Coordinates of C-alpha atoms in Angstrom, one line a residue:
X1 CA 92.0 21.7 122.5
X2 CA 91.6 22.3 126.2
X3 CA 94.0 25.0 127.4
X4 CA 94.7 25.8 131.1
X5 CA 95.3 29.5 131.9
X6 CA 97.5 29.9 135.0
X7 CA 96.5 33.4 136.1
X8 CA 99.3 35.1 138.1
X9 CA 98.2 38.8 137.9
X10 CA 98.0 40.0 141.5
X11 CA 96.5 43.5 140.7
X12 CA 93.1 43.7 142.4
X13 CA 92.9 47.5 142.2
X14 CA 89.7 49.4 141.1
X15 CA 91.5 50.2 137.8
X16 CA 92.1 46.5 137.1
X17 CA 88.5 45.6 137.8
X18 CA 87.3 48.1 135.3
X19 CA 88.9 46.0 132.5
X20 CA 88.7 42.3 131.7
X21 CA 91.0 40.3 133.9
X22 CA 93.9 38.2 132.5
X23 CA 91.7 35.1 132.8
X24 CA 89.5 36.7 130.2
X25 CA 92.1 38.5 128.1
X26 CA 94.1 35.4 127.2
X27 CA 91.1 33.3 126.1
X28 CA 89.7 36.3 124.2
X29 CA 93.0 36.7 122.3
X30 CA 93.2 33.0 121.4
X31 CA 89.5 32.8 120.3
X32 CA 90.3 35.3 117.5
X33 CA 92.1 32.4 115.8
X34 CA 90.8 29.2 117.5
X35 CA 87.2 29.9 118.5
X36 CA 86.5 26.3 119.2
X37 CA 89.2 25.9 121.9
X38 CA 88.1 25.4 125.6
X39 CA 89.8 27.4 128.3
X40 CA 89.9 26.7 132.0
X41 CA 91.4 29.4 134.3
X42 CA 93.3 28.7 137.5
X43 CA 94.1 31.8 139.7
X44 CA 97.3 30.4 141.0
X45 CA 98.2 33.7 142.6
X46 CA 95.3 32.8 145.0
X47 CA 96.6 29.3 145.6
X48 CA 94.2 27.7 143.1
X49 CA 96.1 25.1 141.1
X50 CA 95.0 22.3 138.8
X51 CA 94.4 19.1 140.7
X52 CA 95.6 17.1 137.7
X53 CA 97.1 17.7 134.3
X54 CA 95.0 14.9 132.7
X55 CA 92.9 16.3 129.9
X56 CA 95.0 19.5 129.5
X57 CA 96.4 19.9 126.0
X58 CA 98.3 23.1 126.6
X59 CA 99.1 25.7 129.3
X60 CA 99.5 29.5 129.2
X61 CA 101.0 31.5 132.1
X62 CA 100.0 35.1 132.3
X63 CA 101.8 38.3 133.3
X64 CA 101.8 39.9 136.8
X65 CA 103.1 42.9 138.7
X66 CA 104.4 40.3 141.2
X67 CA 108.1 39.4 141.2
X68 CA 109.3 35.9 140.6
X69 CA 111.9 36.7 143.2
X70 CA 109.4 37.6 145.9
X71 CA 109.7 34.3 147.8
X72 CA 105.9 33.9 147.8
X73 CA 104.7 30.3 148.4
X74 CA 102.5 30.4 145.3
X75 CA 105.5 31.3 143.1
X76 CA 107.5 28.3 144.4
X77 CA 104.5 26.1 143.9
X78 CA 104.1 27.4 140.4
X79 CA 107.7 26.7 139.6
X80 CA 107.2 23.1 140.7
X81 CA 104.1 22.9 138.5
X82 CA 106.1 24.3 135.5
X83 CA 108.5 21.4 135.9
X84 CA 105.6 18.9 136.1
X85 CA 104.0 20.3 132.9
X86 CA 107.2 20.0 131.0
X87 CA 107.8 16.5 132.3
X88 CA 104.3 15.5 131.2
X89 CA 105.1 16.7 127.6
X90 CA 102.3 19.4 127.7
X91 CA 103.2 22.5 125.6
X92 CA 103.8 25.5 127.8
X93 CA 103.6 29.2 126.8
X94 CA 104.5 32.0 129.2
X95 CA 104.1 35.8 128.8
X96 CA 106.0 38.4 131.0
X97 CA 105.8 36.9 134.5
X98 CA 105.1 33.6 132.8
X99 CA 108.3 33.9 130.8
X100 CA 110.2 34.7 133.9
X101 CA 108.8 32.0 136.2
X102 CA 109.5 29.4 133.5
X103 CA 113.1 30.6 133.4
X104 CA 113.5 30.4 137.2
X105 CA 111.7 27.0 137.4
X106 CA 114.3 25.6 135.1
X107 CA 117.4 27.2 136.7
X108 CA 117.6 30.5 135.0
X109 CA 117.8 33.9 136.7
X110 CA 115.6 37.1 136.7
X111 CA 116.8 40.5 137.7
X112 CA 116.0 44.2 137.4
X113 CA 116.1 45.8 133.9
X114 CA 119.4 47.7 133.7
X115 CA 117.6 50.7 132.1
X116 CA 114.6 50.6 134.4
X117 CA 111.0 50.2 133.3
X118 CA 110.2 49.2 129.7
X119 CA 106.7 50.4 129.0
X120 CA 104.5 51.0 126.0
X121 CA 104.9 49.6 122.5
X122 CA 108.1 48.0 121.4
X123 CA 109.4 46.1 118.4
X124 CA 110.6 42.5 118.9
X125 CA 113.2 41.1 116.6
X126 CA 113.2 37.3 116.2
X127 CA 116.2 35.2 115.4
X128 CA 114.7 34.3 112.0
X129 CA 114.6 38.0 111.1
X130 CA 110.9 38.6 111.7
X131 CA 109.9 41.8 113.5
X132 CA 106.7 42.1 115.6
X133 CA 105.2 45.2 117.4
X134 CA 104.0 44.2 120.9
X135 CA 103.1 45.9 124.2
X136 CA 105.6 45.9 127.1
X137 CA 105.3 46.5 130.8
X138 CA 108.2 45.2 132.9
X139 CA 110.8 46.3 135.3
X140 CA 112.5 42.9 135.5
X141 CA 113.7 40.5 132.9
X142 CA 115.4 37.1 132.4
X143 CA 119.1 37.7 132.9
X144 CA 120.4 34.2 132.6
X145 CA 118.9 31.4 130.4
X146 CA 118.0 28.0 131.8
X147 CA 120.1 25.1 130.6
X148 CA 119.0 23.9 127.2
X149 CA 117.0 27.1 126.5
X150 CA 117.5 29.0 123.3
X151 CA 116.8 32.7 122.7
X152 CA 114.3 33.3 119.9
X153 CA 113.8 37.1 120.3
X154 CA 115.3 40.3 121.5
X155 CA 113.8 43.6 122.4
X156 CA 114.8 47.1 123.5
X157 CA 117.2 46.7 126.4
X158 CA 116.1 43.0 126.6
X159 CA 118.5 40.5 125.1
X160 CA 116.4 37.5 126.3
X161 CA 112.9 38.7 125.1
X162 CA 111.8 35.2 124.4
X163 CA 113.1 31.6 124.5
X164 CA 112.2 28.0 123.7
X165 CA 113.2 24.8 125.4
X166 CA 113.0 22.1 122.8
X167 CA 109.6 22.1 121.1
X168 CA 107.6 22.1 124.3
X169 CA 108.2 25.5 125.8
X170 CA 107.9 29.0 124.3
X171 CA 108.0 32.4 126.0
X172 CA 107.8 36.1 125.5
X173 CA 108.8 38.9 127.9
X174 CA 105.9 40.9 126.5
X175 CA 102.1 41.2 126.6
X176 CA 100.3 39.8 123.5
X177 CA 97.0 39.9 125.3
X178 CA 96.8 43.6 125.9
X179 CA 94.4 45.7 123.8
X180 CA 95.4 49.3 122.7
X181 CA 92.6 51.0 124.8
X182 CA 93.9 49.2 127.9
X183 CA 97.5 50.1 127.3
X184 CA 96.6 53.8 126.8
X185 CA 94.6 53.7 130.1
X186 CA 97.4 51.8 131.9
X187 CA 100.0 54.4 131.0
X188 CA 97.9 57.1 132.4
X189 CA 97.0 55.1 135.5
X190 CA 100.7 54.4 136.3
X191 CA 102.0 57.8 135.2
X192 CA 102.8 58.8 138.8
X193 CA 104.7 55.6 139.5
X194 CA 106.5 55.6 136.2
X195 CA 107.6 59.3 136.3
X196 CA 107.5 61.9 133.5
X197 CA 110.3 60.5 131.4
X198 CA 109.1 56.9 131.1
X199 CA 105.5 58.1 130.8
X200 CA 106.3 60.4 127.9
X201 CA 108.3 57.7 126.2
X202 CA 105.5 55.2 126.6
X203 CA 102.9 57.7 125.2
X204 CA 105.2 58.4 122.2
X205 CA 105.7 54.7 121.5
X206 CA 102.1 54.0 120.6
X207 CA 101.8 53.8 116.9
X208 CA 99.9 51.3 114.7
X209 CA 98.5 48.8 117.0
X210 CA 100.0 45.3 117.1
X211 CA 98.1 42.6 115.2
X212 CA 96.7 40.5 118.0
X213 CA 95.4 37.8 115.6
X214 CA 98.9 37.4 114.1
X215 CA 100.4 36.9 117.5
X216 CA 97.7 34.6 118.6
X217 CA 98.2 32.5 115.5
X218 CA 101.9 32.2 116.4
X219 CA 101.0 31.0 119.9
X220 CA 98.3 28.7 118.6
X221 CA 100.6 26.9 116.2
X222 CA 103.1 26.4 118.9
X223 CA 100.5 24.8 121.2
X224 CA 99.2 22.6 118.4
X225 CA 102.6 21.4 117.4
X226 CA 102.9 18.8 120.1
X227 CA 99.4 17.6 119.4
X228 CA 100.3 16.9 115.8
X229 CA 103.3 15.0 117.0
X230 CA 101.2 12.9 119.3
X231 CA 98.6 12.3 116.6

């Protein structure tokens, strides 16, 4: 399969460049379970978009410190592309900002977390009863579902922690691509911005690391589902 990674992360700090960027993190995560897949990265936050959707079997939209409510031109252009991807029947997965921009592209709403920052490791509860530890880093969340969307997961202070639209769209508010070492370093890097209470809570949340392969398999099976239908 050929997967397009729409890279939205606007962080160009020295800290960010000491770690793999999101255009590397998402393919590395998925290669744990699908080593033969091909990935092509489009830094849409820099205005670099796919010229065509031909030959693309699935799309993943990354997280970002940017807000979907910023009014930035590239965000509006991405929302239009989201609608094109769905219209083309290409499976679409979004994480954090990706989850939020899919929601707004389809008529949903995004606003500030009522309880402020959610940071560190959290436990997600799926509507089928499954629970999954995963990393969080968000100050905004989806507050109103798009029409035809269905909630598939909830998290701490986040009633819309993931949703699907039919069998072609799946999202999560969280960060399946983040490694434990990166999350530890990110907490310390942002401690001054987060403040002592949120920082302490984030540090205390870190327990047994999430199983990245399990999460990647969940995403891979979703992306493959449409292909099996087409075949």
